[in-house]
Amino acid sequence: MVAMESRTIEQLNSENIVLQEKVAELSAINKIAHILGTSLEFEEFLDQFIVAIQDIVKCDHVLILVQDDQETILQYGASNFKLPGDQQSNLEGLRIGTFQPEPGSIVDTWSNGNSVWAKPQTNEDNLSIKWLSTYLKTDSFFGTPLRSENNLIGAIIIDNSTSGKPIEKEHQYWLETISPSGAMALQNARLHHKTVRELADSMREMYILRQIDRELSDTININHVFEMTLDWALRFSNAQSTSLALFDQESNTLHFLFEYGYDVPQEQLDIIRQEYGSGITARVANSGYAEVVPDVSMDPDFVRMATNTRSQMAVPVMREDRVVAVITLDSKKLNGFTDAHLDFVQKLATRAGVAIDNARLYEEAIREREKLSHILNNTADMVMVIGNDERIILINQAALNAMQLYTNQDYTRRLASETFEHTALWATFQRAKNSGENIIEEVMMPNERIFHANLRRFEGIGWIVVMHDVTPYKEMDKLKGELIATVSHDLKQPLSVMNGYIELMIMQQSVTQQGLNSVHMIRKAMQNMRQLIDDLLDLAKIESGIKLNLEAVQIEQIIQDCIEQVKPAAQNKAITVINNITETLPAIMADRSRMRQILINLIGNGVKYTGTEGWVKIGSEIKSNTLRIAIQDNGMGISPEDQIHVFERFYRVRRPETDNIEGTGLGLAIVKSLVEAHGGQITVESKLGEGTTFYLALPIAQS
Ligand code: ADP
């Protein structure tokens, strides 16, 4: 209290003033801080910032400079400076470099955290102040830096040129008071602005990449892929020029395919490259790693192709682990490429790599297709592919000829029924379709030629039909058959005469015992010869189209008869013949005696080619409309090489173990012809030394 009383009115007044000043200072800072919280929109923030500065500092004009994203310049942010006429737009173009500023220049002073007070007399000595005074059309201004964590992020410039009042210490005081919180507010607004923009950029990037993917997947032209890639790279990275070079790893050479935006003429580019090499592009081609060079003047490898290039980015286009091309982008800005630019161009390069692959694969596929179609159209074999929808996928010239279709018409996509229903192949195709099995058979085509047809089902495709013209073989075969038939017939007659005399000699008993032995040998040989001739004649008859006496027969009964018939031979070798058919089988349409001939042959062979104490088993199986009879033995077996030939005439397997077995090699040929005459099929499965199974597939009679 005592102290209080001792204070004078003056003292109190001056304390009051200090207090008021402090309050004013606080309220000014508060005001700036308030802006920080209210506006997120960058432009709006800058406008409000100007109003607040003007309000607190009490000056005529305010100009706020802000640093650009690359942090290389201070540029116009917002202002209420009024320059005469068209110079207002100049103001908005105001840019001051911050990269390596001259010592003592405005930027240098600001970077060090100091304000600049330009007065007419100082303007003359300091070039940068003089330049800015002229630019802003004012001879006195005050500029204070906006710094965040010691980095220059902007500046505030004020002047009083309208009112003509000089800038006072007070102005300086207020401006410097609010600048730290102003800088904080600016930094926040910038960060927010940057985040929003980055978000928009990544949205844009996503959108563009989607579009790129769509366009690239539609493109099969490699040059077009490159052109599009460069166009997007240029647009997205704000580069001024770009090139794309193909790289050949073997010869280590770059071939520049596209170049955009260089101010040096094309011929000169080539000359420069010949003389100085391809600089950073070549480096990236060799390393396979993308590079961003923020300042080309610092890179010893850089080769200048455009006068104003200041930074460069080069990205490799890879296929598997090889560099196939390099995209190079030039910017006239220092540090002109951000991580986002690099990331985007790398994504583009990846896509271009895939697109190149696709385009190459497509070209290869086309080439292969042309080759294949050339081969297909020049082969004498009929080739046809039918899709699952029963439409023609492929049909070659030979097929068109054989079907007597128009050779100059395109039958692809046509229905199979429209294309070959008129041919015998249609029935074969229907059978293959209904049974789901592959079919191999001979078909007579409308051009009256006989084809060996092979119909195969391919999952996911449909059916492939390959048909080989066997007409010449058929004709030769027929001739051979006729010849054999004639000769055999002519042989039969002298054979009968010889046989008569032999029998007479035996009856007359006019020869010695030794002579009689020889006569018996001759009789045996003649019997074999007769068997051979009978077989030959029989085969010729069957092949020329025998008339079968078809009736519904129960094959299990015939099998039982045949077993009885071969029993003596089997018993001689202690071979067991086992009939595994116990149930009644569906009837088949067959010629009873021919069916017996078939089965005797097969069961007889089983006994003939099986060693003592072996077995022969007969079984059956029903599969859709087919009755399958299996005649299995555990005899000597047939090698795969011999299996293909056993149904041929006169084919006999030559092995030591078959040496003493008699035969003509005609049995299976007759069996095959007979089975086929019945509309059936015969196949063999065998393993040498283990045994053989013959399968007889016969169509079941439709009741
Ligand atoms: P062959 O009169 O020689 O018996 P085939 O036409 O009946 O004539 O048979 C042709 C050849 O097939 C025979 O020579 C024989 O080597 C072989 N073969 C036939 N059936 C069998 C079988 N069940 N086991 C082993 N080989 C056989």
XYZ file of C-alpha atoms and ligand atoms in Angstrom:
730
model
C 0.000 0.000 0.000
C 2.781 2.341 0.911
C 4.503 1.771 -2.393
C 1.244 2.304 -4.184
C 0.650 5.590 -2.515
C 4.121 6.750 -3.296
C 3.571 6.334 -7.071
C 2.921 9.477 -9.020
C 0.099 9.993 -11.477
C 2.713 10.109 -14.289
C 4.066 6.787 -13.215
C 0.624 5.294 -13.216
C -0.120 6.772 -16.629
C 3.010 5.419 -18.161
C 2.385 1.962 -16.643
C -1.074 2.179 -18.060
C 0.326 2.926 -21.491
C 2.707 -0.067 -21.320
C -0.215 -2.224 -20.288
C -2.320 -0.908 -23.139
C 0.521 -1.558 -25.542
C 0.844 -5.128 -24.287
C -2.898 -5.622 -24.645
C -2.783 -4.254 -28.189
C 0.151 -6.504 -29.024
C -1.652 -9.543 -27.669
C -4.844 -8.686 -29.472
C -2.899 -8.287 -32.743
C -1.309 -11.706 -32.288
C -4.673 -13.109 -31.329
C -6.164 -11.681 -34.491
C -3.561 -13.380 -36.633
C -4.011 -16.597 -34.684
C -7.733 -16.332 -35.269
C -7.189 -16.322 -39.047
C -5.228 -19.502 -38.580
C -8.290 -21.214 -37.223
C -10.955 -19.856 -39.555
C -9.842 -20.268 -43.136
C -8.548 -23.424 -44.775
C -8.825 -22.117 -48.310
C -5.373 -20.782 -49.227
C -6.464 -17.824 -51.340
C -9.033 -16.819 -48.747
C -6.457 -17.132 -45.997
C -4.085 -14.785 -47.855
C -6.854 -12.198 -48.370
C -7.770 -12.281 -44.688
C -4.114 -12.104 -43.774
C -3.782 -8.862 -45.769
C -6.818 -7.309 -44.078
C -5.498 -8.246 -40.641
C -2.019 -6.855 -41.384
C -3.448 -3.616 -42.697
C -5.639 -3.333 -39.638
C -2.848 -3.928 -37.161
C 0.064 -2.224 -38.875
C -1.977 0.679 -40.290
C -0.305 0.965 -43.684
C -1.610 1.740 -47.180
C -0.618 -1.461 -48.998
C 0.364 -4.971 -48.192
C 1.963 -7.584 -50.465
C 2.436 -11.141 -49.357
C 5.010 -13.281 -51.101
C 4.934 -17.047 -50.697
C 7.424 -19.709 -51.567
C 6.505 -22.105 -54.391
C 6.305 -25.868 -53.920
C 9.746 -26.508 -55.360
C 11.065 -24.036 -52.773
C 13.127 -22.227 -55.339
C 11.314 -18.882 -55.589
C 9.219 -16.398 -53.653
C 6.214 -15.557 -55.732
C 3.190 -13.336 -55.588
C 0.664 -14.579 -53.040
C -1.836 -11.770 -52.484
C -1.783 -8.009 -52.389
C -3.779 -4.778 -52.264
C -1.064 -2.835 -54.054
C -2.546 -0.943 -56.990
C -0.201 -0.528 -59.910
C -1.182 1.661 -62.829
C -3.114 0.077 -65.742
C -1.826 -3.161 -67.207
C 1.061 -3.335 -64.737
C -1.259 -4.885 -62.186
C -0.855 -8.216 -63.953
C 2.931 -7.759 -63.794
C 2.587 -7.678 -60.054
C 0.978 -11.077 -60.077
C 3.899 -12.364 -62.099
C 6.351 -11.256 -59.413
C 8.982 -13.922 -58.732
C 12.208 -13.663 -56.775
C 14.659 -16.547 -56.797
C 15.697 -17.937 -53.427
C 18.282 -20.372 -54.758
C 21.769 -19.167 -53.795
C 20.853 -15.477 -53.231
C 23.456 -12.740 -53.567
C 24.876 -11.797 -50.158
C 23.131 -8.665 -48.866
C 20.241 -8.981 -51.301
C 16.662 -8.826 -50.037
C 16.251 -12.617 -50.151
C 19.566 -13.105 -48.372
C 18.508 -10.653 -45.616
C 15.125 -12.332 -45.263
C 16.659 -15.795 -45.245
C 18.720 -14.642 -42.261
C 15.562 -13.552 -40.460
C 16.010 -9.808 -40.876
C 13.648 -7.201 -42.239
C 14.470 -4.881 -45.084
C 13.712 -1.163 -44.856
C 13.959 0.397 -48.279
C 14.310 4.178 -48.339
C 15.100 6.301 -51.395
C 18.760 6.698 -50.447
C 19.413 2.919 -49.718
C 17.700 1.904 -52.915
C 20.549 3.187 -54.997
C 23.191 1.049 -53.253
C 21.358 -2.237 -53.103
C 20.529 -3.635 -56.524
C 17.842 -6.030 -55.379
C 16.092 -3.307 -53.341
C 16.305 -0.958 -56.281
C 14.855 -3.623 -58.578
C 11.956 -4.365 -56.219
C 11.194 -0.630 -55.671
C 10.951 -0.154 -59.412
C 8.841 -3.278 -59.778
C 6.418 -2.205 -57.050
C 6.473 1.475 -58.138
C 7.310 2.689 -54.636
C 10.416 4.400 -53.349
C 9.968 3.317 -49.758
C 8.811 -0.030 -48.479
C 9.326 -2.298 -45.543
C 9.584 -6.055 -45.933
C 9.740 -8.608 -43.204
C 10.341 -12.336 -43.665
C 7.907 -15.094 -42.769
C 9.987 -17.985 -41.483
C 9.121 -21.411 -40.264
C 11.814 -23.389 -38.476
C 14.433 -20.970 -39.780
C 13.363 -21.510 -43.390
C 12.072 -18.674 -45.477
C 8.532 -19.517 -46.490
C 7.265 -16.072 -47.466
C 7.490 -12.330 -46.834
C 5.251 -9.353 -46.084
C 5.920 -6.057 -47.837
C 4.132 -2.861 -46.836
C 4.238 0.667 -48.193
C 2.502 4.000 -47.705
C 2.807 5.423 -51.189
C -0.854 6.521 -51.416
C -0.979 8.597 -48.260
C 2.657 9.657 -48.689
C 3.318 9.110 -44.962
C 6.766 7.661 -44.352
C 7.134 4.175 -42.878
C 7.755 4.568 -39.171
C 9.471 2.517 -36.470
C 5.995 1.727 -35.247
C 5.123 0.020 -38.510
C 8.249 -2.038 -38.201
C 7.396 -2.914 -34.619
C 3.902 -4.125 -35.417
C 4.864 -6.033 -38.518
C 7.689 -7.839 -36.737
C 5.363 -8.554 -33.806
C 2.823 -10.356 -35.922
C 5.151 -12.008 -38.441
C 6.031 -15.140 -36.315
C 2.361 -16.049 -35.794
C 1.660 -14.987 -39.391
C 4.397 -17.343 -40.573
C 2.880 -20.145 -38.525
C -0.546 -19.472 -39.995
C 0.937 -19.341 -43.496
C 2.799 -22.597 -42.992
C -0.392 -24.290 -41.812
C -2.366 -22.943 -44.735
C 0.372 -24.050 -47.103
C 0.453 -27.529 -45.621
C -3.276 -27.805 -45.839
C -3.219 -26.499 -49.382
C -0.478 -28.975 -50.261
C -2.373 -31.898 -48.723
C -5.546 -30.987 -50.564
C -3.628 -30.594 -53.783
C -1.755 -33.858 -53.315
C -5.038 -35.595 -52.722
C -6.462 -34.047 -55.869
C -3.262 -35.009 -57.704
C -3.441 -38.605 -56.610
C -7.115 -38.706 -57.604
C -6.140 -37.259 -60.953
C -3.272 -39.733 -61.192
C -5.577 -42.632 -60.449
C -8.034 -41.410 -63.030
C -5.310 -40.932 -65.638
C -3.766 -44.333 -64.910
C -7.131 -45.962 -65.314
C -7.572 -44.226 -68.618
C -4.034 -45.176 -69.624
C -4.666 -48.824 -68.752
C -7.784 -48.782 -70.837
C -6.117 -47.138 -73.823
C -2.963 -49.229 -73.623
C -4.856 -52.481 -73.425
C -6.649 -51.470 -76.620
C -3.384 -50.747 -78.388
C -1.352 -53.328 -80.187
C 0.837 -50.891 -82.059
C 4.161 -50.443 -80.228
C 4.820 -46.961 -81.632
C 1.438 -45.823 -80.514
C 2.125 -47.184 -77.021
C 5.292 -45.086 -76.864
C 3.632 -41.975 -78.224
C 0.851 -42.165 -75.676
C 3.285 -42.864 -72.855
C 5.374 -39.811 -73.680
C 2.344 -37.625 -74.040
C 1.097 -38.550 -70.572
C 4.538 -38.290 -69.010
C 4.926 -34.812 -70.448
C 1.525 -33.642 -69.323
C 1.685 -35.038 -65.828
C 5.205 -34.020 -64.903
C 4.988 -30.493 -66.345
C 8.168 -31.202 -68.250
C 9.001 -29.082 -71.275
C 10.678 -31.695 -73.436
C 10.918 -35.451 -73.555
C 12.428 -38.274 -75.536
C 12.055 -41.986 -75.793
C 14.967 -44.157 -76.791
C 14.908 -47.877 -77.517
C 17.821 -49.669 -75.925
C 19.609 -52.646 -77.421
C 21.474 -54.332 -74.610
C 23.614 -56.530 -76.875
C 25.088 -53.683 -78.877
C 24.673 -51.189 -76.008
C 23.053 -48.664 -78.329
C 20.198 -46.244 -77.911
C 17.893 -45.512 -80.766
C 15.894 -42.317 -80.223
C 12.406 -42.996 -81.470
C 10.460 -39.962 -80.272
C 11.496 -36.458 -79.287
C 9.226 -33.614 -78.262
C 9.759 -30.023 -77.219
C 13.498 -29.617 -77.880
C 14.456 -26.219 -79.245
C 17.479 -27.701 -81.014
C 16.678 -29.032 -84.526
C 16.496 -32.798 -84.985
C 19.714 -33.125 -87.057
C 21.604 -31.221 -84.461
C 20.322 -33.522 -81.699
C 21.831 -36.443 -83.571
C 25.125 -34.626 -84.049
C 25.284 -33.724 -80.350
C 24.608 -37.338 -79.400
C 27.242 -38.619 -81.788
C 29.761 -36.256 -80.312
C 28.924 -36.274 -76.607
C 26.867 -39.430 -76.107
C 23.414 -39.685 -74.623
C 24.250 -38.513 -71.117
C 21.937 -39.434 -68.270
C 19.681 -41.427 -70.638
C 22.588 -43.766 -71.428
C 23.473 -44.025 -67.734
C 19.944 -45.130 -66.861
C 19.838 -47.561 -69.805
C 22.948 -49.232 -68.438
C 22.027 -49.234 -64.763
C 18.322 -50.028 -65.128
C 17.564 -47.574 -62.308
C 15.457 -44.416 -62.662
C 17.192 -41.144 -61.849
C 16.137 -37.625 -61.000
C 18.842 -34.990 -61.477
C 17.648 -31.831 -59.669
C 20.355 -29.609 -61.114
C 21.824 -30.755 -64.419
C 24.694 -28.285 -64.167
C 26.056 -30.353 -61.261
C 25.978 -33.627 -63.227
C 29.135 -34.275 -65.278
C 27.320 -36.772 -67.539
C 24.604 -34.341 -68.591
C 24.493 -33.527 -72.298
C 22.511 -30.404 -73.144
C 19.820 -30.884 -75.786
C 17.586 -27.947 -74.908
C 18.892 -24.513 -73.978
C 16.794 -24.092 -70.871
C 16.909 -27.570 -69.298
C 17.748 -27.239 -65.614
C 16.677 -30.577 -64.206
C 16.129 -33.983 -65.727
C 14.465 -37.289 -64.994
C 15.169 -40.572 -66.813
C 13.139 -43.743 -66.246
C 13.826 -47.167 -67.763
C 11.108 -49.243 -69.435
C 11.739 -52.856 -68.498
C 10.691 -56.200 -69.961
C 11.442 -58.939 -67.502
C 14.855 -57.800 -66.229
C 16.036 -56.095 -69.392
C 15.938 -52.387 -70.199
C 14.125 -52.030 -73.514
C 13.703 -48.256 -73.564
C 14.361 -45.095 -71.583
C 11.969 -42.180 -71.101
C 13.800 -38.908 -70.470
C 12.041 -35.743 -69.304
C 13.512 -32.247 -69.089
C 12.300 -29.401 -66.902
C 13.298 -25.792 -67.160
C 12.940 -25.504 -63.393
C 15.669 -26.366 -61.002
C 14.529 -29.360 -59.011
C 11.631 -29.570 -61.451
C 10.639 -33.180 -60.645
C 9.019 -34.283 -57.421
C 8.784 -37.778 -55.999
C 5.208 -37.836 -57.267
C 6.407 -37.141 -60.820
C 8.981 -39.911 -60.615
C 6.443 -42.287 -59.159
C 3.958 -41.513 -61.909
C 6.433 -41.861 -64.761
C 7.646 -45.162 -63.279
C 4.078 -46.403 -63.193
C 3.726 -45.301 -66.805
C 6.934 -47.099 -67.750
C 5.688 -50.309 -66.119
C 2.486 -50.060 -68.073
C 4.366 -49.285 -71.274
C 6.519 -52.401 -70.630
C 3.430 -54.561 -70.305
C 1.842 -52.943 -73.351
C 5.014 -53.558 -75.385
C 4.893 -57.180 -74.286
C 1.264 -57.419 -75.287
C 1.892 -55.742 -78.610
C 4.853 -58.061 -79.312
C 2.864 -61.128 -78.279
C 0.014 -60.009 -80.474
C 2.341 -59.486 -83.428
C 3.899 -62.870 -82.796
C 0.468 -64.474 -82.544
C -0.557 -62.869 -85.838
C 2.651 -64.047 -87.497
C 2.189 -67.557 -86.115
C -1.408 -67.534 -87.213
C -0.467 -66.503 -90.722
C 2.188 -69.202 -90.818
C -0.261 -71.786 -89.550
C -2.956 -70.712 -91.955
C -0.428 -70.900 -94.812
C 0.544 -74.427 -93.782
C -3.060 -75.463 -93.261
C -4.168 -74.144 -96.601
C -1.346 -75.804 -98.433
C -1.655 -79.226 -96.892
C -3.502 -81.984 -98.714
C -5.108 -83.078 -95.438
C -8.528 -81.735 -94.542
C -8.437 -79.749 -91.318
C -11.480 -78.358 -89.615
C -12.062 -77.010 -86.097
C -15.614 -76.886 -84.790
C -16.366 -74.864 -81.657
C -18.473 -75.958 -78.709
C -21.270 -73.812 -80.135
C -21.071 -76.027 -83.255
C -19.828 -73.191 -85.374
C -16.811 -73.485 -87.649
C -13.667 -71.972 -86.141
C -11.296 -73.017 -88.885
C -11.614 -74.821 -92.193
C -8.830 -75.248 -94.743
C -8.826 -75.306 -98.539
C -8.542 -79.107 -98.743
C -11.672 -79.412 -96.600
C -13.566 -76.930 -98.768
C -12.559 -78.912 -101.858
C -13.533 -82.280 -100.402
C -16.901 -80.961 -99.256
C -17.408 -79.209 -102.575
C -17.915 -75.839 -100.897
C -17.065 -72.454 -102.395
C -13.329 -72.031 -101.967
C -13.472 -68.237 -102.001
C -16.026 -67.935 -99.199
C -15.395 -67.523 -95.522
C -17.132 -70.299 -93.623
C -15.827 -69.335 -90.190
C -18.592 -68.653 -87.635
C -21.060 -70.594 -89.784
C -22.967 -73.452 -88.230
C -21.430 -76.886 -88.803
C -24.838 -78.117 -89.971
C -24.956 -75.454 -92.703
C -21.438 -76.369 -93.762
C -21.254 -80.164 -93.956
C -24.601 -81.698 -93.175
C -24.663 -82.856 -96.810
C -21.588 -85.048 -96.303
C -21.051 -88.477 -94.733
C -18.817 -86.766 -92.199
C -21.946 -85.331 -90.569
C -23.003 -88.764 -89.278
C -19.498 -89.402 -87.926
C -19.536 -86.013 -86.226
C -22.925 -86.710 -84.648
C -21.610 -90.002 -83.302
C -18.494 -88.356 -81.888
C -20.695 -85.693 -80.292
C -23.164 -88.130 -78.749
C -20.610 -90.613 -77.476
C -18.151 -87.931 -76.325
C -15.370 -90.151 -77.653
C -12.740 -89.673 -80.310
C -13.523 -91.414 -83.580
C -11.186 -92.690 -86.250
C -12.825 -94.049 -89.387
C -12.950 -93.875 -93.123
C -15.428 -91.522 -94.716
C -16.350 -91.014 -98.316
C -16.578 -87.311 -99.107
C -18.747 -85.607 -101.779
C -15.740 -85.372 -104.110
C -15.884 -89.177 -104.106
C -12.597 -89.589 -102.335
C -12.106 -91.691 -99.265
C -10.635 -89.982 -96.208
C -9.202 -91.478 -93.091
C -10.982 -89.199 -90.590
C -9.808 -88.495 -87.080
C -12.326 -86.626 -84.905
C -11.029 -85.498 -81.549
C -12.747 -83.668 -78.753
C -10.736 -80.846 -77.158
C -11.942 -79.478 -73.857
C -12.577 -75.747 -74.107
C -12.337 -75.724 -77.914
C -14.738 -78.250 -79.390
C -13.765 -80.789 -82.037
C -10.781 -81.002 -84.296
C -11.240 -82.982 -87.484
C -8.193 -84.054 -89.472
C -8.789 -86.157 -92.564
C -6.225 -87.761 -94.774
C -7.062 -88.715 -98.346
C -6.498 -92.489 -98.595
C -8.144 -92.989 -101.986
C -4.874 -93.994 -103.755
C -4.118 -96.619 -101.089
C -7.665 -97.892 -101.272
C -7.376 -98.280 -105.016
C -4.060 -100.059 -104.729
C -5.459 -102.246 -102.004
C -8.417 -103.180 -104.143
C -6.152 -104.106 -107.014
C -3.999 -106.188 -104.693
C -7.083 -107.885 -103.285
C -8.338 -108.729 -106.769
C -4.950 -110.088 -107.770
C -4.707 -112.261 -104.678
C -8.246 -113.561 -105.195
C -7.546 -114.516 -108.805
C -4.206 -116.150 -108.070
C -5.564 -118.042 -105.062
C -8.479 -119.309 -107.065
C -6.129 -120.521 -109.790
C -3.872 -122.196 -107.213
C -6.727 -124.063 -105.643
C -7.370 -126.195 -108.704
C -3.826 -127.734 -109.141
C -3.767 -128.155 -105.374
C -6.891 -130.342 -105.534
C -5.273 -132.455 -108.267
C -2.086 -132.850 -106.207
C -4.119 -133.739 -103.172
C -5.999 -136.457 -105.114
C -2.764 -138.134 -106.194
C -1.260 -137.974 -102.714
C -4.341 -139.654 -101.236
C -4.088 -142.279 -104.006
C -0.434 -142.960 -103.210
C -1.283 -143.517 -99.557
C -4.206 -145.788 -100.422
C -2.183 -147.892 -102.917
C 0.540 -148.442 -100.324
C 2.979 -148.501 -103.269
C 5.686 -146.515 -101.513
C 8.237 -147.613 -98.942
C 7.833 -146.602 -95.284
C 10.434 -143.851 -95.793
C 8.556 -142.633 -98.877
C 5.308 -142.665 -96.892
C 6.815 -140.330 -94.282
C 7.699 -137.896 -97.055
C 4.196 -138.190 -98.527
C 2.691 -137.331 -95.083
C 4.956 -134.283 -94.870
C 3.787 -133.217 -98.347
C 0.147 -133.705 -97.273
C 0.679 -131.514 -94.160
C 2.304 -128.760 -96.236
C -0.508 -128.944 -98.745
C -3.095 -128.619 -95.951
C -1.333 -125.481 -94.758
C -1.316 -124.185 -98.300
C -5.017 -124.911 -98.651
C -5.688 -123.062 -95.352
C -3.703 -120.124 -96.660
C -5.598 -120.066 -99.913
C -8.933 -120.392 -98.114
C -8.009 -117.526 -95.797
C -6.916 -115.401 -98.737
C -10.093 -116.058 -100.628
C -12.156 -115.429 -97.526
C -10.416 -112.104 -96.905
C -10.848 -111.047 -100.518
C -14.533 -111.908 -100.251
C -15.021 -109.975 -97.014
C -13.144 -106.943 -98.293
C -15.094 -106.797 -101.515
C -18.204 -106.490 -99.316
C -19.687 -109.760 -98.122
C -23.332 -110.089 -97.453
C -23.834 -110.694 -93.770
C -26.744 -112.697 -92.524
C -27.659 -110.333 -89.747
C -29.930 -111.432 -86.923
C -30.229 -110.680 -83.217
C -27.783 -113.011 -81.510
C -26.814 -113.706 -77.921
C -23.072 -113.572 -78.119
C -22.520 -115.314 -74.779
C -23.862 -118.526 -76.360
C -21.521 -118.257 -79.322
C -18.634 -117.653 -76.944
C -19.478 -120.832 -75.035
C -19.524 -122.821 -78.323
C -16.151 -121.391 -79.340
C -14.637 -122.255 -75.961
C -15.765 -125.812 -76.436
C -14.171 -125.852 -79.851
C -10.734 -124.664 -78.688
C -10.795 -126.798 -75.561
C -8.786 -129.741 -77.043
C -5.974 -127.423 -78.112
C -6.078 -125.714 -74.708
C -5.992 -128.982 -72.820
C -2.924 -130.059 -74.832
C -1.057 -127.135 -73.294
C -2.811 -127.280 -69.868
C -4.285 -123.849 -70.518
C -7.450 -122.869 -68.662
C -10.052 -121.015 -70.655
C -12.252 -119.036 -68.255
C -15.579 -117.588 -69.253
C -16.331 -114.666 -66.957
C -19.623 -113.826 -68.638
C -22.308 -115.066 -66.306
C -25.214 -112.765 -67.074
C -27.407 -112.499 -70.148
C -25.985 -109.859 -72.467
C -28.012 -107.555 -74.676
C -28.511 -108.969 -78.153
C -26.348 -107.781 -81.011
C -27.121 -107.800 -84.714
C -24.617 -110.230 -86.181
C -23.942 -112.972 -88.674
C -23.778 -116.020 -86.426
C -21.137 -118.002 -88.367
C -18.955 -114.950 -88.963
C -19.160 -114.005 -85.297
C -18.046 -117.553 -84.451
C -15.157 -117.160 -86.912
C -14.102 -113.929 -85.182
C -14.229 -115.382 -81.689
C -12.564 -118.706 -82.578
C -9.734 -116.730 -84.116
C -9.260 -114.537 -81.062
C -9.675 -117.242 -78.410
C -7.596 -119.606 -80.573
C -4.791 -117.021 -80.777
C -4.987 -116.631 -76.993
C -4.342 -120.360 -76.609
C -1.787 -120.394 -79.447
C 0.364 -117.571 -78.065
C 0.212 -118.539 -74.376
C 2.633 -120.939 -72.788
C 1.643 -124.109 -70.945
C -0.445 -123.730 -67.777
C -1.484 -120.245 -68.716
C -5.044 -118.931 -68.968
C -7.369 -117.181 -71.373
C -10.278 -115.177 -69.906
C -13.314 -113.829 -71.669
C -15.227 -110.927 -70.153
C -17.789 -108.329 -71.152
C -18.761 -104.739 -70.421
C -21.626 -102.531 -71.575
C -20.884 -98.903 -72.381
C -23.782 -96.772 -73.676
C -24.784 -98.486 -76.951
C -21.757 -100.678 -77.202
C -21.031 -104.184 -76.007
C -17.357 -104.711 -75.302
C -15.961 -108.246 -75.249
C -12.448 -108.671 -73.869
C -10.349 -111.750 -74.742
C -7.432 -111.699 -72.373
C -4.487 -114.045 -71.987
C -1.330 -114.167 -69.891
C 0.813 -115.266 -72.808
C 3.871 -113.859 -74.510
C 2.384 -110.437 -75.254
C 2.989 -108.138 -78.237
C 5.497 -105.263 -78.293
C 4.139 -101.744 -79.010
C 5.947 -101.708 -82.386
C 4.235 -104.948 -83.407
C 0.832 -103.931 -82.037
C 0.403 -101.369 -84.821
C 0.892 -104.033 -87.486
C -0.844 -107.168 -86.199
C -4.069 -106.409 -88.100
C -2.219 -106.148 -91.405
C -2.285 -109.024 -93.876
C 0.526 -111.560 -93.555
C 1.984 -109.791 -90.580
C 3.489 -112.231 -88.148
C 5.596 -111.251 -85.165
C 9.133 -112.486 -85.602
C 10.504 -113.467 -82.204
C 12.322 -116.599 -81.017
C 9.257 -117.703 -79.056
C 6.974 -117.518 -82.158
C 9.349 -119.565 -84.341
C 7.607 -122.890 -83.854
C 4.074 -121.565 -84.010
C 2.420 -122.062 -87.348
C 0.211 -119.492 -88.918
C -0.500 -117.440 -92.014
C -0.657 -113.923 -90.568
C -4.132 -113.529 -92.046
C -6.297 -114.358 -89.018
C -6.410 -110.883 -87.458
C -6.776 -109.181 -90.870
C -9.893 -111.302 -91.461
C -11.143 -110.612 -87.915
C -10.729 -106.849 -88.371
C -12.554 -106.813 -91.696
C -15.370 -108.916 -90.265
C -15.709 -106.778 -87.127
C -15.865 -103.617 -89.216
C -18.411 -105.193 -91.529
C -20.509 -105.590 -88.361
C -20.113 -101.873 -87.570
C -17.756 -102.678 -84.717
C -14.162 -102.004 -83.786
C -11.263 -104.136 -82.637
C -8.372 -102.873 -80.525
C -5.459 -104.462 -78.752
C -3.682 -103.792 -75.459
C -0.617 -105.805 -74.626
C 2.582 -105.921 -72.628
C 5.457 -108.050 -73.791
C 5.899 -111.071 -71.535
C 2.734 -110.334 -69.545
C -0.164 -110.967 -71.858
C -2.563 -109.542 -74.401
C -6.160 -108.348 -74.441
C -8.181 -107.926 -77.615
C -11.266 -105.737 -77.233
C -14.199 -106.238 -79.475
C -16.666 -103.326 -79.504
C -19.994 -104.178 -81.102
C -23.102 -102.046 -81.432
C -26.024 -103.312 -79.341
C -29.133 -104.171 -81.375
C -31.876 -101.505 -80.982
C -35.003 -103.275 -79.716
P -1.220 -115.978 -87.240
O -1.777 -116.875 -88.294
O 0.209 -115.742 -87.347
O -1.678 -116.327 -85.902
P -2.818 -113.601 -86.894
O -3.229 -112.587 -87.919
O -3.878 -114.300 -86.207
O -1.831 -114.541 -87.630
O -1.910 -112.858 -85.889
C -0.881 -112.021 -86.321
C 0.272 -112.041 -85.325
O -0.149 -111.411 -84.124
C 0.683 -113.389 -84.882
O 1.667 -113.899 -85.730
C 1.175 -113.202 -83.484
O 2.540 -112.908 -83.506
C 0.417 -112.050 -83.006
N -0.663 -112.410 -82.070
C -1.956 -112.616 -82.366
N -2.657 -112.913 -81.247
C -1.774 -112.935 -80.216
C -1.867 -113.173 -78.807
N -3.035 -113.465 -78.230
N -0.730 -113.086 -78.067
C 0.439 -112.803 -78.649
N 0.599 -112.543 -79.972
C -0.489 -112.623 -80.750
